[in-house]
Coordinates of C-alpha atoms and ligand atoms in Angstrom, one line a residue:
M281 CA 185.0 179.2 -41.9
K282 CA 188.3 177.4 -42.2
R283 CA 190.1 180.6 -42.7
R284 CA 188.4 182.1 -39.6
T285 CA 189.4 179.0 -37.6
G286 CA 193.0 179.5 -38.8
M287 CA 193.0 183.1 -37.8
F288 CA 191.6 182.2 -34.4
C289 CA 194.4 179.6 -33.9
L290 CA 197.0 182.2 -34.8
L291 CA 195.5 184.7 -32.4
L292 CA 195.5 182.1 -29.7
V293 CA 199.1 181.2 -30.3
A294 CA 200.0 184.9 -30.2
L295 CA 198.1 185.4 -26.9
L296 CA 199.7 182.3 -25.3
A297 CA 203.1 183.5 -26.4
G298 CA 202.4 186.8 -24.7
V299 CA 201.3 185.0 -21.5
A300 CA 204.4 182.9 -21.5
A301 CA 206.6 186.0 -22.0
V302 CA 205.0 187.6 -18.9
Q303 CA 205.4 184.4 -16.9
S304 CA 209.0 183.9 -17.8
Q305 CA 210.0 187.2 -16.1
P306 CA 211.2 186.3 -12.7
A307 CA 209.1 187.8 -9.9
Q308 CA 210.8 190.3 -7.6
I309 CA 211.8 188.8 -4.3
T310 CA 211.3 191.0 -1.2
A311 CA 212.7 190.1 2.2
I312 CA 211.0 191.7 5.2
K313 CA 212.8 191.6 8.5
A314 CA 210.1 191.7 11.2
G315 CA 211.2 192.6 14.7
R316 CA 208.0 191.0 16.0
L317 CA 205.5 189.0 13.9
I318 CA 202.0 188.5 15.2
D319 CA 199.9 185.4 14.5
P320 CA 196.4 186.6 15.3
E321 CA 195.0 183.1 15.0
T322 CA 196.9 182.0 18.1
G323 CA 197.3 185.4 19.7
T324 CA 201.1 184.9 19.8
A325 CA 204.1 186.7 18.5
A326 CA 207.5 185.5 17.3
T327 CA 210.6 187.7 17.3
N328 CA 213.2 188.4 14.5
Q329 CA 211.3 186.8 11.6
V330 CA 212.0 187.0 7.9
I331 CA 209.1 187.0 5.4
L332 CA 210.1 186.3 1.8
V333 CA 207.6 187.7 -0.7
E334 CA 207.8 186.7 -4.3
G335 CA 205.7 188.8 -6.6
E336 CA 202.3 189.2 -5.0
K337 CA 202.5 186.3 -2.6
I338 CA 204.3 185.1 0.5
K339 CA 206.9 182.5 -0.3
A340 CA 208.4 181.6 3.1
V341 CA 208.4 182.8 6.8
G342 CA 210.9 181.9 9.4
A343 CA 213.7 182.9 11.8
N344 CA 216.7 181.7 9.9
L345 CA 215.7 182.2 6.2
A346 CA 218.5 182.9 3.8
I347 CA 217.9 186.1 1.9
P348 CA 218.4 185.4 -1.8
A349 CA 220.8 187.5 -3.7
G350 CA 219.1 190.4 -5.5
A351 CA 216.2 190.5 -3.0
V352 CA 214.9 193.9 -1.9
V353 CA 215.3 194.0 1.9
I354 CA 212.8 195.9 4.0
D355 CA 213.9 196.5 7.5
L356 CA 211.0 196.4 10.0
S357 CA 213.2 195.1 12.8
K358 CA 212.0 197.8 15.2
L359 CA 208.3 197.2 14.3
T360 CA 205.6 194.7 14.8
V361 CA 204.3 193.1 11.7
L362 CA 200.8 191.6 11.4
P363 CA 198.2 190.8 8.8
G364 CA 196.2 193.7 7.3
L365 CA 192.9 194.7 9.0
V366 CA 189.3 194.2 7.9
D367 CA 186.3 196.5 8.2
A368 CA 183.6 193.9 7.7
H369 CA 180.7 196.4 7.2
T370 CA 181.1 199.8 5.7
H371 CA 179.9 202.0 2.9
M372 CA 182.7 203.8 0.9
A373 CA 180.4 205.3 -1.8
I374 CA 177.9 207.1 0.3
T375 CA 178.6 210.1 2.6
Y376 CA 175.7 212.0 3.9
K377 CA 176.5 215.4 5.4
E378 CA 175.1 218.1 7.7
K379 CA 175.3 220.5 4.7
P380 CA 173.5 220.4 2.4
E381 CA 171.6 217.3 3.3
N382 CA 171.0 217.9 7.0
N383 CA 172.1 214.3 7.5
Y384 CA 169.1 213.2 5.5
Y385 CA 170.5 210.5 3.3
Y386 CA 167.5 210.5 0.8
L387 CA 169.0 213.8 -0.4
T388 CA 172.5 212.3 -0.9
Y389 CA 170.9 209.8 -3.3
V390 CA 169.2 212.5 -5.2
M391 CA 172.0 215.0 -5.3
E392 CA 175.1 212.9 -5.9
S393 CA 175.6 210.8 -9.0
T394 CA 177.1 207.3 -9.2
P395 CA 180.3 208.6 -10.8
L396 CA 180.9 211.2 -8.0
R397 CA 180.2 208.6 -5.4
A398 CA 182.5 206.1 -7.1
I399 CA 185.3 208.7 -6.9
Q400 CA 184.6 209.3 -3.2
A401 CA 184.8 205.5 -2.7
A402 CA 188.2 205.4 -4.5
S403 CA 189.5 208.1 -2.1
N404 CA 188.0 206.4 0.9
G405 CA 189.7 203.1 -0.1
I406 CA 193.1 204.8 -0.3
Q407 CA 192.5 206.4 3.1
L408 CA 191.5 203.0 4.6
L409 CA 194.5 201.3 3.2
N410 CA 196.7 204.0 4.6
S411 CA 195.3 203.1 8.1
G412 CA 196.0 199.4 7.5
F413 CA 192.7 198.1 6.2
T414 CA 193.6 195.8 3.4
V415 CA 190.1 194.2 3.2
V416 CA 186.7 196.0 3.2
R417 CA 183.3 194.5 3.0
D418 CA 181.2 197.2 1.3
V419 CA 177.6 196.3 1.7
G420 CA 175.1 198.5 -0.1
N421 CA 174.1 202.1 -0.6
N422 CA 176.7 202.4 -3.3
A423 CA 174.5 203.9 -6.1
L424 CA 174.6 201.9 -9.3
Y425 CA 177.4 199.4 -8.5
A426 CA 180.1 202.0 -7.6
D427 CA 181.4 199.4 -5.1
A428 CA 181.7 196.7 -7.7
A429 CA 183.4 199.1 -10.1
L430 CA 185.9 200.1 -7.4
R431 CA 186.7 196.4 -6.8
Q432 CA 187.3 195.8 -10.4
A433 CA 189.5 198.9 -10.8
I434 CA 191.7 198.0 -7.8
E435 CA 192.0 194.4 -8.9
Q436 CA 193.0 195.4 -12.4
G437 CA 195.7 197.7 -11.1
W438 CA 194.4 201.2 -11.9
L439 CA 194.8 202.5 -8.3
P440 CA 195.6 201.3 -4.8
G441 CA 192.9 200.2 -2.4
P442 CA 191.8 197.4 -0.1
T443 CA 190.4 194.2 -1.4
V444 CA 186.8 195.2 -1.8
I445 CA 184.0 192.6 -1.1
P446 CA 181.0 194.5 -2.7
S447 CA 177.4 193.6 -2.4
G448 CA 175.9 195.8 -5.1
P449 CA 172.5 197.3 -4.1
M450 CA 170.8 196.0 -1.0
I451 CA 167.9 193.7 -1.8
G452 CA 164.7 194.3 0.1
S453 CA 161.0 193.9 0.0
T454 CA 159.1 197.0 -1.2
G455 CA 160.8 200.2 -0.2
G456 CA 164.1 198.8 0.9
Q457 CA 165.2 201.1 3.8
F458 CA 163.3 204.0 2.1
W459 CA 159.8 205.0 2.7
P460 CA 159.4 206.4 -0.8
T461 CA 156.6 208.6 -2.0
P462 CA 154.6 207.3 -4.9
E463 CA 156.5 209.8 -7.1
M464 CA 159.9 208.4 -5.9
Y465 CA 158.7 204.9 -6.3
K466 CA 157.2 205.3 -9.8
D467 CA 159.3 203.5 -12.4
H468 CA 161.9 203.0 -9.5
N469 CA 163.7 206.1 -10.7
I470 CA 164.8 207.1 -7.2
M471 CA 164.4 203.8 -5.3
F472 CA 166.8 202.1 -7.6
P473 CA 169.8 202.2 -7.6
E474 CA 169.9 202.3 -3.8
Y475 CA 167.7 199.2 -3.3
I476 CA 166.4 196.4 -5.4
D477 CA 162.8 195.5 -4.6
A478 CA 162.3 191.8 -4.5
N479 CA 158.9 190.7 -3.2
S480 CA 158.5 187.1 -4.3
P481 CA 160.8 184.1 -4.6
D482 CA 161.1 184.8 -8.4
E483 CA 162.1 188.4 -7.7
I484 CA 164.6 187.4 -5.0
V485 CA 166.3 185.0 -7.4
R486 CA 166.4 187.6 -10.1
A487 CA 167.8 190.3 -7.8
I488 CA 170.6 188.1 -6.6
R489 CA 171.5 187.0 -10.1
E490 CA 171.6 190.6 -11.3
N491 CA 173.9 191.6 -8.4
M492 CA 176.3 188.7 -9.1
L493 CA 176.2 189.5 -12.8
F494 CA 177.2 193.1 -12.1
G495 CA 180.1 192.2 -9.9
A496 CA 178.9 191.5 -6.3
R497 CA 180.9 189.2 -4.2
T498 CA 178.4 189.0 -1.3
I499 CA 174.7 189.5 -1.1
K500 CA 173.0 191.9 1.3
L501 CA 169.4 191.5 2.3
C502 CA 167.2 193.9 4.2
I503 CA 165.7 191.3 6.6
D504 CA 163.2 193.5 8.4
C505 CA 163.5 197.1 7.1
K506 CA 159.7 196.9 6.6
P507 CA 157.1 195.1 8.8
W508 CA 156.5 192.8 5.8
G509 CA 160.3 191.9 5.6
Y510 CA 161.6 188.4 4.6
S511 CA 160.5 185.1 6.0
V512 CA 162.8 182.2 7.0
D513 CA 162.0 180.6 3.6
D514 CA 162.8 183.8 1.7
I515 CA 166.2 184.0 3.4
K516 CA 166.9 180.3 2.8
L517 CA 166.1 180.8 -0.9
A518 CA 168.5 183.8 -1.0
I519 CA 171.2 181.8 0.6
S520 CA 170.9 178.9 -1.8
E521 CA 170.7 181.2 -4.9
A522 CA 173.7 183.3 -3.7
A523 CA 175.7 180.1 -3.2
K524 CA 175.4 179.2 -6.9
G525 CA 177.5 182.3 -7.6
G526 CA 179.9 181.6 -4.7
C527 CA 178.4 184.4 -2.5
L528 CA 177.4 184.4 1.1
V529 CA 174.5 186.4 2.6
E530 CA 174.5 189.2 5.1
G531 CA 171.3 190.3 6.7
H532 CA 170.6 193.9 7.8
V533 CA 168.7 193.3 11.1
Q534 CA 166.9 195.9 13.2
T535 CA 164.3 194.0 15.1
A536 CA 164.3 190.9 17.4
D537 CA 161.9 189.1 15.1
G538 CA 164.1 189.8 12.1
A539 CA 167.2 188.5 14.0
Q540 CA 165.4 185.3 14.9
R541 CA 164.4 184.7 11.2
A542 CA 167.9 185.4 10.0
I543 CA 169.3 183.0 12.6
D544 CA 166.7 180.3 11.8
A545 CA 167.6 180.5 8.1
G546 CA 171.3 180.1 8.9
I547 CA 172.5 183.4 7.4
H548 CA 176.3 184.0 7.2
I549 CA 176.4 187.4 8.8
I550 CA 174.0 189.6 10.9
A551 CA 174.7 193.3 10.5
H552 CA 174.0 195.6 13.4
G553 CA 173.9 194.4 17.0
N554 CA 171.3 196.7 18.5
A555 CA 168.3 194.5 18.3
L556 CA 170.1 191.3 19.4
T557 CA 169.3 189.7 22.7
P558 CA 171.5 187.4 24.8
E559 CA 169.5 184.5 23.5
H560 CA 170.2 185.5 19.9
H561 CA 173.9 185.7 20.8
R562 CA 173.7 182.2 22.2
Q563 CA 172.2 180.9 19.1
M564 CA 174.6 182.8 16.8
A565 CA 177.6 181.3 18.7
A566 CA 176.1 177.8 18.4
K567 CA 175.5 178.2 14.6
G568 CA 178.8 180.1 13.9
I569 CA 176.9 183.2 12.5
F570 CA 179.2 186.2 12.3
L571 CA 178.2 189.5 13.9
A572 CA 179.0 192.8 12.2
G573 CA 177.8 194.8 15.1
T574 CA 178.7 198.2 13.7
D575 CA 179.6 199.4 17.2
T576 CA 179.7 203.2 17.0
P577 CA 181.8 204.9 19.7
F578 CA 180.7 208.1 21.4
M579 CA 182.8 210.8 19.8
P580 CA 182.7 214.7 19.6
Y581 CA 181.4 214.2 16.0
R582 CA 179.0 211.3 16.5
G583 CA 176.9 209.3 18.9
S584 CA 175.4 209.8 22.4
E585 CA 176.5 208.5 25.7
E586 CA 173.3 206.5 26.2
A587 CA 173.5 204.8 22.8
F588 CA 177.1 204.1 23.4
K589 CA 176.4 202.3 26.8
R590 CA 173.9 200.0 25.0
T591 CA 176.3 199.3 22.2
V592 CA 179.1 198.5 24.6
A593 CA 176.8 196.2 26.7
N594 CA 175.6 194.4 23.6
L595 CA 179.2 193.9 22.2
R596 CA 180.3 192.7 25.6
D597 CA 177.5 190.1 25.8
A598 CA 178.2 188.9 22.3
W599 CA 181.9 188.4 23.2
E600 CA 181.0 186.6 26.5
K601 CA 178.6 184.3 24.5
K602 CA 181.5 183.6 22.0
V603 CA 179.7 185.0 18.9
P604 CA 182.2 185.2 16.0
L605 CA 182.8 188.9 16.1
T606 CA 184.0 191.1 13.3
F607 CA 185.2 194.7 13.4
S608 CA 182.7 196.8 11.6
T609 CA 181.7 200.5 11.4
D610 CA 178.8 201.2 9.0
F611 CA 180.6 204.4 8.2
D612 CA 178.6 206.6 5.8
Y613 CA 178.6 210.2 7.2
W614 CA 180.8 213.2 7.5
N615 CA 180.6 216.5 9.4
E616 CA 182.8 219.5 10.1
R617 CA 183.6 218.3 13.7
M618 CA 185.7 215.4 12.4
K619 CA 189.0 217.0 13.3
N620 CA 191.9 215.9 15.4
E621 CA 191.3 217.7 18.8
K622 CA 195.0 218.5 19.3
T623 CA 196.1 219.5 15.8
G624 CA 192.9 220.7 14.3
E625 CA 193.5 218.7 11.2
W626 CA 190.8 216.8 9.4
L627 CA 190.6 213.1 10.4
T628 CA 190.9 210.7 7.5
R629 CA 188.4 207.9 6.8
G630 CA 191.1 205.6 8.2
D631 CA 191.3 207.6 11.4
L632 CA 187.5 207.6 11.8
T633 CA 187.4 203.9 11.2
I634 CA 190.1 202.8 13.6
A635 CA 188.4 205.1 16.3
F636 CA 185.8 202.3 16.6
L637 CA 188.4 200.6 18.9
E638 CA 187.0 202.8 21.6
T639 CA 183.8 200.7 21.8
W640 CA 185.8 197.5 22.0
K641 CA 188.0 198.9 24.7
A642 CA 185.0 200.1 26.6
A643 CA 183.6 196.6 26.4
K644 CA 186.8 195.4 28.0
I645 CA 187.5 192.9 25.2
P646 CA 191.1 191.6 25.4
P647 CA 193.4 193.0 22.7
A648 CA 194.2 189.5 21.3
D649 CA 190.4 189.0 20.8
I650 CA 190.0 192.4 19.2
L651 CA 192.8 191.6 16.8
Y652 CA 191.2 188.2 16.0
A653 CA 188.0 190.0 15.1
M654 CA 189.8 192.5 13.0
T655 CA 191.8 189.9 11.1
I656 CA 190.8 186.2 11.2
N657 CA 187.1 186.6 11.6
G658 CA 187.1 189.5 9.1
Y659 CA 188.8 187.2 6.5
K660 CA 186.3 184.4 7.3
A661 CA 183.3 186.7 7.1
S662 CA 184.7 188.0 3.8
D663 CA 185.1 184.4 2.6
I664 CA 188.7 185.0 1.5
I665 CA 190.6 183.3 4.4
K666 CA 192.0 180.6 2.0
E667 CA 193.8 183.3 0.0
R668 CA 194.3 186.4 2.1
G669 CA 195.1 187.2 5.7
P670 CA 197.4 184.7 7.4
I671 CA 201.1 185.6 6.9
K672 CA 202.0 182.1 5.6
P673 CA 203.5 180.7 2.4
G674 CA 201.0 180.8 -0.5
F675 CA 198.9 183.7 0.7
Y676 CA 198.8 187.2 -0.8
A677 CA 201.3 189.4 0.8
D678 CA 198.9 191.9 2.6
L679 CA 200.6 193.0 5.8
I680 CA 201.1 196.0 8.0
A681 CA 203.5 197.1 10.7
V682 CA 203.1 199.3 13.8
A683 CA 205.3 200.4 16.6
G684 CA 204.5 198.8 19.9
N685 CA 202.6 195.5 20.4
P686 CA 198.9 195.4 19.6
L687 CA 198.6 192.1 21.6
T688 CA 199.1 194.1 24.8
D689 CA 198.0 197.6 23.7
I690 CA 195.4 197.6 20.9
D691 CA 195.9 201.4 20.4
A692 CA 199.2 200.5 18.7
L693 CA 197.0 200.0 15.6
R694 CA 196.2 203.7 15.5
S695 CA 199.6 204.5 13.9
V696 CA 200.3 202.2 11.0
Q697 CA 203.8 202.7 9.8
F698 CA 204.0 200.3 6.9
V699 CA 201.5 198.7 4.5
M700 CA 202.1 196.1 1.9
K701 CA 199.2 195.0 -0.4
N702 CA 199.6 192.2 -3.0
G703 CA 203.4 192.3 -2.3
M704 CA 203.7 196.0 -3.2
V705 CA 204.7 198.6 -0.7
F706 CA 201.9 201.2 -0.2
K707 CA 203.3 202.9 2.9
K708 CA 206.7 203.0 4.6
E709 CA 208.0 205.0 7.6
G710 CA 204.5 206.4 8.0
V711 CA 204.3 207.9 4.6
M712 CA 202.2 206.7 1.6
T713 CA 204.4 205.6 -1.4
P714 CA 201.7 204.4 -3.8
E715 CA 203.5 204.9 -7.1
K716 CA 203.7 201.2 -8.0
F717 CA 199.9 200.9 -7.7
F718 CA 199.0 203.4 -10.5
H719 CA 198.7 202.3 -14.1
P720 CA 197.0 203.6 -17.2
G721 CA 195.6 200.2 -18.1
P722 CA 194.4 196.9 -16.6
V723 CA 197.8 195.4 -15.8
R724 CA 196.4 192.7 -13.6
T725 CA 194.1 189.9 -14.7
P726 CA 192.7 188.7 -11.4
S727 CA 192.0 185.0 -11.2
G728 CA 188.4 185.7 -10.4
R729 CA 185.4 183.5 -11.0
W730 CA 184.1 185.7 -13.8
T731 CA 185.2 188.3 -16.2
R732 CA 183.6 191.0 -14.0
Ligands
ZN250 ZN1 175.4 199.5 6.7

């Protein structure tokens, strides 16, 4: 026993020496010259700013900062620099298609494995980062924790991607969003992994603990996917259980009754704006409940004019009532019409995501408020605003640059020229340069709450 303790001490000393060696290497200093620097919190911009980045984090920001000798200088003096963008509700690891599924997503679950869907998610993450999305809330329909695996892989430094806030499988009362046949439901072989059935307080607690154990950073509940749904007490229980693991709760809502129950329980985010009434908006604003409206635009490849009019009217009313709005897409589909109309080239997942600006423009929401939703509210809804988002000392260096000024023309966001994530350059002069993000091992040990 003594010998073992001795060995352990030796090992510990060796490990600590290793840590010290890593820490003693001075972090690279990068100086970014920003022609214009936007603060989305105040909706203002300052000109000719310098941002000093040390390692992964921002060290200083100001107009007259001395640039230290040996610093790498990045000249963005002709561009506008701003925090990275947030898609507060999407699905990177499910893509249902016209062929072969005929847009019927039950078939995607049956035909595509978790590993294939995880690789799709990794590709989607890179495409989103390329369009300036440095944070993505990925909330369900991710097979067997493909979302949590992607978060881990990005955090450990295997590949580039946004900061992923994964929910793991959606938790719902019998059936989830499916209406499974008895054959599907038997032994949960097809139901799970897409949904976890939780029909009693004990099962709700267990499901939340399982998701957190397997790497979730938020909890997603089907509030009213079935007429039997969740009660106010069920939702309150979920909120208190999730809080034990530092997670906040989002509710999928598709009925007015479900919306009211989620609001009464004090949920953190309501997903999907379709079923919400002006009275719900009023209550959400009063309680500070975030809306991830998933406001689909009417495009050649998606939507209808009628649905779009409703979506625009709902988003407009939510904005007028001062609901905390996030930019959110619910993207989980693909078809062969998703091409640039002028060039005929395929649109990327980033292009398809930023196209949701059309809804916000149609709702005549001012650019500064759209930008606030895409950044500040996105960070708050993701519960990371204390570490990521604001371009201020001590925060992770996640920032993007565009030509033009998004505070007056929000479409400037459609052409992101520069992306920095965790202090590393992912894109410059409009071209991805992701070399520094790829490693054959886990080079980063994120300061997370748990090992997973
Ligand atoms: Zn969704």
